[in-house]
């Protein structure tokens, strides 16, 4: 019941809420407020080496400083420096940092509902994700996250990711049986139901495990980040698409008490900075992934598409699993009942204008 | 020669420039600056009735006011109130307004290079457009626009548009011969080379002209905006995709002297507000177009895809035309030589991760 209560008030105002302006509301009256000096620490889940992911938090910090003549300072720390990358939520919740740049799906162990903050298999693409937040999804997610003493701001998206590095080709559903793949969370659950053996290995151990064949496959992000980890040196086949990450959102989590202490103008500036980070991250990934993909192919990487029958099986298992979760978890149910119809409705529209255009451009350019 | 000179310095710094941070640079030192009271007028090219297009400029105004405790006020005026919608550039250039929210392709009569600011036929989709700006395109465009006393900020995108309303079906290239379609700019030129008769009609006269058959077809934006104009009542066939507007960007044009007069913090706040408008506009269109499309279909609108051979012919003519323009117009050439390779390179990446994901989701959801 308690879980239900916090979501009750979320529905009514959802339609009116703009993604960026939901919290700060209408224009502030022209009354001068002081500009206090404020210093925050931001714990990122991402290492410096993933410079686009980490760069987005640096952009937020820079934008906030510039917009306040340096009075509101945020210092961004890479994953692991203040807290381990997967414990950013906890650090924000208990106030040991004021904010963190992270992905909700790292915290599905606490509640699978967190996954809607980032991505779940066969979920919306990047544009649909942003549109859903805008159309009421953000308000629902914030009502949920309030339970964790957090207010959340969409602040980055990677676009559709790749489907990982494989030592052997996957030609049929059978090839997935017993496959040892390094993957976690809801996708791990689904792959397990498909007969694979999801494995959890610490970041630094993935490369040697793949090299030795202790695991058969691993996934990470996309060409730009993956190339740096060198997976192409120990696994030949690079699969697409990452059907569990069609448009993963990265969020800024802010401790609620710290948020409420901010002057209205600083709240407004931080909100806009997060929206800018959203635009920045995907734009950089789109440009850099394109270049990195060309380099990987030149180095001998072989691109392979997941067999359609495998994706169809995964899709079926995924939505059966979500239906089950919705039956037992009221938080998940509340979000899912907004998220799923939105996904279906926007899909229809994307099929009409966006996809035929993109497909024409893709097939036409391929002829040259 | 003069036209060439302004572009010379644009190349070197392009790679380092973030779309949002190109102008304001690194974090400002922590020296207190005054917060002067500043009032600006913003001339939009768009009427209030296109509430997402106009809404983006209202969002910019609101964000800037909130972020400065109301000290920097921008008042947004709908198209036609201060200046005609297609003369916003001139008003910004001569300083009669401080800024305007408009589309570069309205000004191709001055120089076809302006089209790169918005969209040209068979150009990048929304994500590619933003990524190109980020990867150096914005710096090139700004070098060009400096000639018009303007600094430009991407501040909205509609996503791929629809291909317009037709009284009769277009089944072959022959059906395009002599077709009277209301369309302007570069697309008009291309359609003319394809045998159609592009026609210019003032906004208010389009509906009666289509009703009477004075014109055979017209184009506007997408389901949400088009529905309000009621074209579905006088033309049955709604074509997709709008191959001349794969991801049109809308920009804020700011008068250069007014920009330079702003305190650094206000410049920073305005820059972030424009980035937020970018996220806002496409998210709202994606949500609202989806709903409007369903309503239009329920009202009897028949969706039709442009014949592939017609699009292939248009594509060929388009790029021949761009190659011609690049030969005679050095501004166009400079931009085109950055834009075209970027389009081709990112296309390759989109074909691998994004499109297979989107296509799977589209075809899978269609089975239900």
XYZ file of C-alpha atoms in Angstrom:
736
model
C 0.000 0.000 0.000
C 2.729 2.410 0.881
C 4.276 1.971 -2.531
C 0.958 2.792 -4.083
C 0.352 5.911 -2.089
C 3.250 7.893 -3.478
C 2.092 7.368 -7.025
C -1.450 8.520 -6.484
C -0.857 12.188 -6.995
C 1.276 11.694 -10.060
C -1.395 11.133 -12.689
C -3.402 14.335 -12.761
C -0.730 16.877 -13.525
C 1.254 14.691 -15.853
C -0.164 15.931 -19.145
C 0.672 19.535 -18.384
C 4.246 18.927 -17.354
C 7.007 19.889 -19.770
C 10.075 17.682 -19.341
C 12.237 20.596 -18.369
C 9.807 22.928 -16.704
C 7.825 20.567 -14.517
C 9.529 21.591 -11.342
C 10.450 25.196 -11.701
C 7.013 26.221 -12.902
C 6.112 29.606 -14.385
C 8.371 32.587 -14.816
C 9.780 33.949 -11.601
C 8.636 37.438 -10.601
C 11.180 40.186 -11.122
C 12.243 40.267 -7.485
C 15.972 40.240 -6.930
C 17.204 37.180 -5.076
C 20.656 36.747 -3.697
C 23.087 34.545 -5.591
C 24.565 32.418 -2.812
C 27.840 30.572 -3.279
C 27.071 26.881 -3.478
C 29.445 23.992 -4.028
C 28.228 20.563 -4.982
C 29.868 17.260 -5.683
C 28.583 15.121 -8.523
C 29.320 11.393 -8.460
C 29.279 9.940 -11.952
C 28.777 6.238 -12.599
C 31.123 6.512 -15.550
C 34.910 6.489 -15.756
C 36.850 9.229 -17.477
C 37.672 6.833 -20.295
C 34.045 6.894 -21.470
C 34.561 10.554 -22.174
C 31.157 11.229 -23.732
C 29.255 9.756 -20.783
C 31.480 11.487 -18.262
C 31.721 14.574 -20.473
C 28.002 15.159 -20.098
C 28.383 15.688 -16.356
C 31.314 18.002 -16.975
C 29.143 19.957 -19.390
C 26.440 20.317 -16.730
C 29.021 21.573 -14.249
C 30.496 24.027 -16.745
C 27.116 25.344 -17.835
C 25.931 25.902 -14.263
C 29.140 27.711 -13.336
C 29.037 29.937 -16.407
C 25.399 30.799 -15.870
C 25.970 31.913 -12.263
C 29.284 33.736 -12.678
C 30.929 30.853 -10.897
C 28.749 31.066 -7.791
C 27.127 27.658 -8.174
C 29.987 25.208 -8.588
C 29.506 21.523 -9.280
C 32.554 19.287 -9.314
C 32.087 16.098 -11.323
C 33.952 13.005 -10.095
C 34.395 9.945 -12.345
C 32.890 6.612 -11.304
C 34.755 5.029 -8.397
C 36.448 8.170 -7.121
C 33.871 9.079 -4.487
C 31.667 5.991 -4.607
C 31.569 2.877 -6.769
C 29.812 3.525 -10.090
C 26.873 1.298 -9.235
C 26.229 2.939 -5.850
C 25.601 6.480 -7.011
C 21.907 6.308 -6.128
C 22.712 5.396 -2.528
C 25.207 8.227 -2.212
C 22.666 10.754 -3.509
C 19.881 9.302 -1.384
C 21.843 9.570 1.859
C 23.280 12.962 0.946
C 26.945 12.021 0.900
C 26.949 13.727 -2.508
C 24.407 16.316 -3.655
C 23.907 14.741 -7.065
C 24.947 11.911 -9.344
C 24.992 11.138 -13.057
C 23.846 7.574 -13.483
C 21.445 5.050 -15.008
C 18.316 3.838 -13.232
C 18.737 0.311 -14.513
C 21.768 -0.183 -12.282
C 19.308 -0.287 -9.376
C 16.776 -2.860 -10.563
C 17.850 -4.980 -7.598
C 16.052 -2.459 -5.396
C 13.051 -2.265 -7.717
C 12.781 -3.190 -11.427
C 10.801 0.042 -11.901
C 14.144 1.852 -12.012
C 14.725 0.370 -15.463
C 12.164 2.739 -17.031
C 14.559 5.572 -16.202
C 17.122 4.135 -18.621
C 15.958 1.360 -20.935
C 14.303 -2.018 -20.872
C 14.520 -4.583 -23.687
C 12.411 -3.642 -26.720
C 11.613 -0.302 -25.208
C 11.444 3.124 -26.847
C 14.228 4.549 -28.993
C 15.982 7.755 -27.915
C 13.331 10.097 -29.307
C 10.459 8.102 -27.904
C 12.155 8.022 -24.511
C 12.498 11.790 -24.418
C 8.961 12.248 -25.729
C 7.556 9.930 -23.057
C 9.298 11.869 -20.292
C 7.891 15.072 -21.768
C 4.369 13.682 -22.076
C 4.040 12.710 -18.420
C 6.563 9.907 -17.933
C 8.981 12.143 -16.070
C 6.343 13.103 -13.548
C 5.551 9.439 -12.929
C 9.229 8.547 -12.576
C 9.777 11.421 -10.173
C 6.883 10.290 -8.007
C 8.522 6.873 -7.846
C 12.007 8.212 -7.140
C 10.775 10.453 -4.377
C 10.756 7.249 -2.340
C 14.509 7.255 -2.711
C 14.857 10.903 -1.748
C 15.794 11.800 -5.289
C 14.578 14.108 -8.040
C 15.641 12.977 -11.474
C 16.501 14.902 -14.663
C 17.029 13.291 -18.073
C 20.614 14.267 -18.893
C 21.925 12.226 -21.796
C 21.106 9.409 -24.173
C 23.424 7.103 -26.090
C 21.021 6.183 -28.894
C 20.526 2.535 -29.842
C 23.494 0.545 -28.619
C 25.251 -2.402 -30.186
C 24.375 -5.990 -29.307
C 27.796 -7.029 -28.082
C 30.918 -8.966 -29.009
C 30.751 -12.699 -29.734
C 33.517 -15.235 -30.220
C 31.245 -17.356 -32.414
C 28.386 -16.615 -34.770
C 24.808 -16.882 -33.572
C 22.780 -18.230 -36.468
C 19.794 -19.754 -34.711
C 18.006 -19.658 -31.386
C 19.794 -22.930 -30.546
C 23.196 -21.203 -30.696
C 22.061 -19.191 -27.691
C 21.695 -22.281 -25.483
C 24.302 -22.320 -22.735
C 25.978 -19.219 -24.122
C 27.977 -17.500 -21.410
C 27.383 -13.799 -21.866
C 28.333 -10.988 -19.557
C 25.104 -9.120 -19.016
C 23.068 -8.009 -16.002
C 19.652 -6.802 -14.903
C 16.383 -7.430 -16.703
C 18.168 -8.396 -19.924
C 20.054 -11.052 -18.003
C 16.733 -12.438 -16.766
C 15.351 -12.563 -20.296
C 18.483 -14.147 -21.757
C 18.373 -16.709 -19.000
C 14.802 -17.619 -19.972
C 16.137 -17.992 -23.529
C 18.675 -20.589 -22.430
C 21.793 -18.454 -22.175
C 23.895 -18.180 -19.023
C 24.226 -14.529 -18.036
C 27.413 -13.962 -16.078
C 28.477 -11.115 -13.835
C 32.147 -10.227 -14.077
C 33.879 -7.118 -12.774
C 34.753 -4.607 -15.480
C 38.505 -5.184 -15.500
C 38.092 -8.957 -15.835
C 35.866 -8.941 -18.911
C 38.601 -8.655 -21.518
C 40.741 -11.594 -20.211
C 37.592 -13.710 -19.673
C 36.554 -13.157 -23.269
C 40.091 -13.772 -24.483
C 40.339 -17.104 -22.644
C 36.841 -18.164 -23.560
C 35.628 -18.174 -19.942
C 32.760 -16.201 -21.449
C 31.499 -16.411 -25.045
C 30.222 -12.880 -25.364
C 29.947 -9.489 -23.708
C 28.169 -6.249 -24.349
C 29.126 -2.685 -23.584
C 27.918 0.447 -25.400
C 28.709 1.130 -29.044
C 31.670 1.423 -31.412
C 33.234 4.508 -29.833
C 33.418 3.186 -26.264
C 33.851 -0.473 -27.216
C 36.859 0.210 -29.421
C 38.789 1.627 -26.472
C 38.252 -1.536 -24.469
C 39.724 -3.511 -27.342
C 37.065 -6.239 -27.484
C 37.595 -6.474 -31.242
C 40.990 -8.033 -30.505
C 39.459 -11.046 -28.746
C 36.036 -11.444 -30.359
C 35.430 -11.204 -34.079
C 31.668 -10.820 -34.344
C 29.979 -7.557 -33.460
C 26.231 -7.967 -33.203
C 23.438 -5.449 -33.774
C 21.129 -4.116 -32.625
C 21.336 -3.942 -28.833
C 17.685 -4.882 -28.467
C 17.870 -4.279 -24.721
C 19.027 -0.717 -25.157
C 17.112 0.963 -27.952
C 17.560 4.459 -26.522
C 19.043 4.435 -23.012
C 18.597 7.599 -21.024
C 21.182 8.793 -18.501
C 19.874 10.890 -15.613
C 21.074 13.395 -13.094
C 19.840 12.312 -9.667
C 19.628 15.156 -7.168
C 19.160 14.757 -3.430
C 15.729 16.203 -2.647
C 16.740 18.323 0.345
C 19.674 19.788 -1.569
C 17.379 20.531 -4.502
C 14.898 22.323 -2.289
C 17.648 24.443 -0.757
C 18.613 25.848 -4.173
C 17.369 29.311 -5.146
C 14.727 29.137 -7.892
C 17.126 30.600 -10.435
C 19.745 27.920 -9.738
C 17.068 25.229 -10.054
C 16.137 26.669 -13.423
C 19.757 26.827 -14.590
C 20.424 23.237 -13.540
C 17.264 22.022 -15.285
C 18.299 23.636 -18.570
C 21.861 22.326 -18.222
C 20.524 18.771 -17.981
C 18.406 19.260 -21.096
C 21.511 20.521 -22.872
C 23.449 17.436 -21.739
C 20.708 15.348 -23.307
C 21.273 16.992 -26.685
C 25.033 16.924 -26.307
C 25.510 13.247 -25.448
C 23.560 11.724 -28.304
C 24.984 14.173 -30.825
C 28.517 13.263 -29.859
C 27.766 9.540 -29.884
C 26.160 9.789 -33.318
C 29.249 11.491 -34.715
C 31.907 9.425 -32.928
C 30.234 6.018 -33.298
C 30.110 6.573 -37.039
C 33.870 7.122 -37.197
C 34.710 4.314 -34.756
C 32.564 1.826 -36.658
C 34.579 2.484 -39.801
C 37.822 1.943 -37.909
C 36.589 -1.313 -36.362
C 35.552 -2.685 -39.734
C 38.948 -1.748 -41.133
C 40.515 -3.727 -38.272
C 38.613 -6.849 -39.270
C 35.511 -6.725 -37.082
C 32.621 -8.594 -38.690
C 29.172 -7.061 -38.286
C 26.330 -9.484 -37.732
C 22.624 -8.903 -37.211
C 20.800 -10.887 -34.545
C 18.618 -13.544 -36.210
C 15.072 -12.268 -36.422
C 13.620 -15.409 -34.835
C 15.899 -14.875 -31.837
C 14.735 -11.277 -31.452
C 11.116 -12.338 -31.800
C 11.557 -14.935 -29.096
C 13.273 -12.397 -26.847
C 10.518 -9.858 -27.518
C 7.824 -12.351 -26.545
C 9.621 -13.412 -23.374
C 10.324 -9.790 -22.465
C 6.727 -8.614 -22.599
C 5.488 -11.718 -20.797
C 8.005 -10.884 -18.095
C 6.840 -7.248 -17.892
C 3.241 -8.393 -17.609
C 4.280 -10.638 -14.725
C 6.196 -7.831 -13.010
C 3.187 -5.530 -13.366
C 1.060 -8.111 -11.555
C 3.294 -8.266 -8.514
C 4.892 -4.810 -8.377
C 2.490 -1.832 -8.211
C 5.279 0.679 -8.945
C 6.189 -1.163 -12.098
C 2.509 -1.432 -13.021
C 1.873 2.315 -12.680
C 4.769 3.231 -14.940
C 4.221 0.380 -17.377
C 0.610 1.414 -17.970
C 1.775 4.831 -19.157
C 4.918 3.644 -20.913
C 3.495 0.777 -22.992
C 0.597 2.602 -24.727
C 2.926 5.524 -25.423
C 5.443 3.182 -27.013
C 2.762 1.582 -29.208
C 1.186 4.875 -30.254
C 4.410 6.630 -31.178
C 5.603 3.493 -32.991
C 2.748 3.960 -35.416
C 3.790 7.514 -36.159
C 7.468 6.607 -36.555
C 6.456 3.969 -39.076
C 4.866 6.618 -41.262
C 7.260 9.562 -41.475
C 10.578 8.848 -39.806
C 11.296 5.256 -40.741
C 10.416 5.405 -44.446
C 12.642 8.473 -44.715
C 15.521 6.878 -42.830
C 15.158 3.622 -44.718
C 15.165 5.347 -48.067
C 18.275 7.290 -47.147
C 19.971 4.142 -45.830
C 19.234 1.972 -48.845
C 19.889 4.761 -51.290
C 23.257 5.701 -49.817
C 24.244 2.033 -49.724
C 24.157 1.913 -53.501
C 27.035 4.335 -53.878
C 36.501 36.848 -52.465
C 34.806 38.640 -49.617
C 32.386 35.752 -49.145
C 35.314 33.382 -48.914
C 37.214 35.386 -46.365
C 34.676 35.027 -43.583
C 34.761 31.262 -43.827
C 38.519 30.936 -43.609
C 38.827 30.981 -39.849
C 35.923 28.619 -39.318
C 37.582 25.316 -40.028
C 40.300 24.968 -37.431
C 38.329 25.250 -34.222
C 35.310 23.353 -35.490
C 36.129 19.945 -34.063
C 36.530 21.273 -30.549
C 33.288 23.215 -30.517
C 30.353 21.755 -28.621
C 27.034 22.760 -30.143
C 26.079 24.654 -27.047
C 29.378 25.787 -25.680
C 31.083 27.058 -28.786
C 30.616 30.665 -27.928
C 30.692 30.928 -24.180
C 33.856 28.864 -23.849
C 35.286 27.559 -20.572
C 33.897 28.153 -17.090
C 33.770 31.787 -16.089
C 36.022 32.827 -13.225
C 34.289 33.325 -9.893
C 34.151 37.083 -10.205
C 30.792 38.606 -9.403
C 29.201 40.396 -12.341
C 26.206 42.625 -12.110
C 22.886 41.261 -13.293
C 21.604 44.105 -15.440
C 17.928 44.360 -16.355
C 17.600 43.583 -20.043
C 14.474 43.413 -22.152
C 14.445 41.798 -25.548
C 11.834 41.240 -28.201
C 11.792 37.958 -30.071
C 10.096 37.833 -33.471
C 8.914 34.334 -34.275
C 8.211 33.189 -37.811
C 5.378 31.044 -36.494
C 1.802 31.877 -35.589
C 0.333 31.048 -32.199
C -1.751 28.323 -33.828
C 1.363 26.215 -34.423
C 1.720 26.073 -30.680
C 4.714 23.712 -30.572
C 6.779 25.865 -32.942
C 5.775 29.063 -31.191
C 5.874 27.332 -27.806
C 9.594 26.732 -28.191
C 10.260 30.467 -28.240
C 8.013 30.919 -25.206
C 10.007 28.218 -23.427
C 13.255 30.057 -24.201
C 11.773 33.276 -22.804
C 10.491 31.545 -19.664
C 13.742 29.701 -19.023
C 15.830 32.854 -19.397
C 13.545 34.810 -17.062
C 13.525 32.075 -14.414
C 17.290 31.692 -14.563
C 17.910 35.406 -13.988
C 15.231 36.118 -11.388
C 13.331 37.961 -14.064
C 16.149 40.360 -14.898
C 16.651 39.186 -18.475
C 13.218 39.314 -20.074
C 12.494 38.149 -23.592
C 9.033 38.710 -25.007
C 8.119 36.349 -27.819
C 5.833 37.701 -30.560
C 4.049 35.367 -32.990
C 4.776 35.603 -36.706
C 3.289 38.715 -38.275
C 2.883 40.745 -35.099
C 6.158 42.643 -35.286
C 7.345 41.606 -38.727
C 6.079 39.185 -41.370
C 7.105 35.608 -40.589
C 9.436 35.381 -43.563
C 11.285 38.608 -42.736
C 12.571 37.698 -39.289
C 16.172 37.510 -40.483
C 16.029 41.076 -41.781
C 14.559 42.350 -38.534
C 17.308 40.678 -36.491
C 19.989 41.791 -38.911
C 19.020 45.458 -38.751
C 18.402 45.347 -35.010
C 14.694 46.197 -35.030
C 14.344 43.122 -32.809
C 17.148 41.601 -30.735
C 16.376 38.031 -31.786
C 14.101 35.853 -33.863
C 12.979 32.220 -33.960
C 12.965 31.145 -37.563
C 14.155 28.766 -40.276
C 17.163 29.465 -42.451
C 15.504 28.000 -45.523
C 13.072 30.924 -45.674
C 16.037 33.005 -46.826
C 17.406 30.920 -49.696
C 16.531 33.831 -51.980
C 19.424 35.701 -50.348
C 21.728 32.679 -50.478
C 20.849 28.972 -50.818
C 23.459 28.303 -48.115
C 20.807 29.299 -45.569
C 19.039 26.012 -46.259
C 21.687 24.052 -44.329
C 20.432 25.785 -41.200
C 17.071 24.029 -41.561
C 16.848 21.206 -44.083
C 17.492 20.459 -47.707
C 15.910 17.567 -49.630
C 17.414 14.182 -48.722
C 19.433 15.755 -45.953
C 20.126 14.496 -42.442
C 17.414 13.365 -40.065
C 16.931 15.195 -36.764
C 19.701 13.389 -34.916
C 22.156 13.736 -37.753
C 21.355 17.436 -38.006
C 22.100 18.009 -34.330
C 25.202 15.830 -34.517
C 26.518 17.761 -37.517
C 26.075 21.085 -35.716
C 27.921 19.605 -32.732
C 30.734 18.211 -34.848
C 31.639 21.511 -36.472
C 28.634 22.384 -38.636
C 27.442 25.056 -36.249
C 30.764 26.835 -36.375
C 30.653 26.848 -40.179
C 27.065 28.103 -40.223
C 27.911 30.840 -37.753
C 30.813 31.982 -39.876
C 28.407 32.252 -42.794
C 25.674 34.023 -40.810
C 28.099 36.568 -39.432
C 27.741 38.162 -42.844
C 24.143 38.841 -41.902
C 25.053 40.247 -38.496
C 23.566 37.199 -36.811
C 24.673 34.478 -34.431
C 22.550 31.352 -34.663
C 21.533 28.746 -32.072
C 19.788 25.468 -32.913
C 16.522 25.761 -30.999
C 14.049 23.136 -32.130
C 13.484 20.349 -34.608
C 10.236 18.915 -35.951
C 11.561 15.477 -36.907
C 10.793 14.058 -40.357
C 7.774 15.837 -41.775
C 4.955 14.508 -43.902
C 4.988 14.732 -47.690
C 1.807 16.732 -48.070
C -1.845 16.510 -49.042
C -2.886 15.404 -52.535
C -6.273 15.423 -54.208
C -5.248 12.474 -56.401
C -2.944 9.524 -55.957
C 0.618 9.663 -57.278
C 1.453 6.213 -58.556
C 4.236 6.921 -61.021
C 6.713 9.627 -61.919
C 4.341 10.567 -64.757
C 1.629 11.528 -62.277
C 3.939 14.300 -61.114
C 3.969 15.992 -64.547
C 2.171 19.329 -64.453
C 1.137 18.793 -60.840
C 0.398 22.111 -59.191
C 1.847 21.899 -55.706
C 2.279 24.653 -53.185
C 5.916 24.480 -52.255
C 8.843 26.898 -52.180
C 12.616 27.141 -52.017
C 15.054 24.472 -53.107
C 12.370 21.783 -53.056
C 10.341 23.867 -55.475
C 13.343 23.990 -57.800
C 13.762 20.231 -57.645
C 10.068 19.528 -58.177
C 10.124 21.871 -61.123
C 12.966 19.865 -62.676
C 10.778 16.792 -62.107
C 7.964 18.269 -64.180
C 5.700 19.600 -61.431
C 4.572 23.204 -61.211
C 5.500 24.626 -57.811
C 3.156 27.422 -56.850
C 3.466 30.155 -54.259
C 0.229 31.029 -52.486
C -0.220 33.055 -49.321
C -1.011 30.963 -46.257
C -4.660 31.927 -45.923
C -5.379 31.112 -49.578
C -4.045 27.556 -49.562
C -7.139 25.848 -48.195
C -9.606 27.364 -50.719
C -7.139 26.803 -53.577
C -6.869 23.134 -52.671
C -10.636 22.887 -52.226
C -11.328 24.367 -55.663
C -8.567 22.427 -57.356
C -6.583 25.548 -58.267
C -3.741 23.531 -56.802
C -3.477 19.728 -56.700
C -1.405 19.416 -53.569
C 0.172 21.269 -50.677
C 2.567 20.501 -47.895
C 2.836 21.870 -44.376
C 4.396 20.113 -41.362
C 2.960 16.923 -39.893
C -0.287 15.490 -38.510
C -0.527 17.755 -35.465
C -0.200 21.080 -37.292
C -1.816 19.910 -40.528
C -4.970 18.693 -38.780
C -5.669 22.188 -37.467
C -5.555 23.633 -40.966
C -8.173 21.083 -42.019
C -6.462 19.949 -45.236
C -7.920 16.478 -44.694
C -11.321 17.953 -45.507
C -10.310 18.899 -49.050
C -7.607 16.362 -49.966
C -7.873 12.676 -49.242
C -4.323 11.420 -49.720
C -1.644 12.141 -47.145
C 1.806 11.309 -48.484
C 4.953 10.273 -46.641
C 7.741 10.867 -46.086
C 8.510 14.570 -46.521
C 11.745 13.832 -48.355
C 12.637 17.522 -48.403
C 12.412 17.794 -44.621
C 13.999 14.774 -42.992
C 14.863 16.625 -39.781
C 14.328 20.378 -40.068
C 16.074 22.489 -37.470
C 14.596 25.744 -36.171
C 17.064 28.357 -34.966
C 17.234 31.343 -32.710
C 18.899 34.172 -34.621
C 20.459 36.804 -32.381
C 21.679 40.201 -33.514
C 25.450 40.155 -33.083
C 25.789 43.517 -31.327
C 23.008 42.650 -28.888
C 24.658 39.292 -28.223
C 27.981 40.907 -27.481
C 26.350 43.339 -25.084
C 25.033 40.500 -22.894
C 26.905 39.592 -19.707
C 28.673 36.226 -20.052
C 26.225 34.585 -17.640
C 23.230 35.699 -19.708
C 24.910 34.384 -22.850
C 25.368 31.065 -21.127
C 21.761 30.943 -19.924
C 20.409 31.772 -23.378
C 22.617 29.111 -24.982
C 21.301 26.418 -22.635
C 17.707 27.581 -23.099
C 18.050 27.091 -26.867
C 19.409 23.571 -26.359
C 16.446 22.844 -24.118
C 14.064 24.156 -26.802
C 15.680 21.696 -29.183
C 14.804 18.777 -26.897
C 11.363 20.169 -26.138
C 10.126 20.732 -29.681
C 10.851 17.313 -31.114
C 9.585 15.533 -27.996
C 6.279 17.347 -28.191
C 5.959 16.728 -31.932
C 6.705 13.033 -31.502
C 3.961 12.708 -28.889
C 1.341 14.933 -30.545
C 1.873 13.772 -34.129
C 1.250 10.212 -32.987
C -2.136 11.163 -31.552
C -3.108 13.428 -34.448
C -2.251 10.770 -37.016
C -4.686 8.368 -35.371
C -7.401 11.019 -35.436
C -6.790 11.827 -39.113
C -6.987 8.184 -40.090
C -10.232 7.879 -38.139
C -11.555 10.834 -40.157
C -10.866 9.031 -43.428
C -7.423 10.283 -44.418
C -5.633 7.751 -46.616
C -1.903 7.369 -46.048
C 0.220 6.862 -49.127
C 3.959 6.422 -49.528
C 5.743 8.263 -52.329
C 6.657 5.792 -55.093
C 10.255 4.756 -54.683
C 11.147 5.558 -58.301
C 9.877 9.099 -57.770
C 12.026 9.511 -54.660
C 15.032 8.078 -56.460
C 14.554 10.517 -59.309
C 14.184 13.399 -56.849
C 17.300 12.270 -54.967
C 19.353 12.199 -58.151
C 18.139 15.614 -59.287
C 18.696 17.049 -55.797
C 22.336 16.071 -55.510
C 23.067 17.128 -59.093
C 21.593 20.494 -58.154
C 23.723 20.737 -54.981
C 26.842 19.901 -56.974
C 25.934 22.715 -59.369
C 25.343 25.159 -56.523
C 28.690 24.229 -54.973
C 30.397 25.108 -58.261
C 29.007 28.626 -58.383
C 28.497 29.549 -54.736
C 31.584 29.370 -52.490
C 29.492 29.674 -49.293
C 27.379 26.723 -50.319
C 30.519 24.809 -51.273
C 32.214 25.333 -47.906
C 29.222 24.065 -45.949
C 28.377 21.282 -48.404
C 31.884 19.847 -48.163
C 31.443 19.372 -44.408
C 27.775 18.416 -44.510
C 27.832 15.755 -47.233
C 30.612 13.499 -45.871
C 29.085 13.772 -42.410
C 25.712 12.696 -43.794
C 27.253 9.705 -45.575
C 29.366 8.607 -42.630
C 26.619 8.783 -40.021
C 24.217 7.057 -42.426
C 26.432 4.007 -42.253
C 26.264 3.955 -38.473
C 22.490 4.488 -38.399
C 22.099 1.529 -40.738
C 23.795 -0.731 -38.203
C 22.314 0.035 -34.791
C 19.419 2.462 -34.971
C 17.545 1.384 -38.085
C 17.534 -2.378 -37.505
C 16.229 -1.714 -33.992
C 13.551 0.713 -35.163
C 12.549 -1.523 -38.052
C 12.225 -4.545 -35.815
C 10.078 -2.610 -33.363
C 7.944 -1.228 -36.198
C 7.317 -4.529 -37.928
C 6.900 -6.406 -34.687
C 4.370 -3.993 -33.241
C 2.432 -4.018 -36.511
C 1.623 -7.668 -36.035
C -0.469 -7.013 -32.940
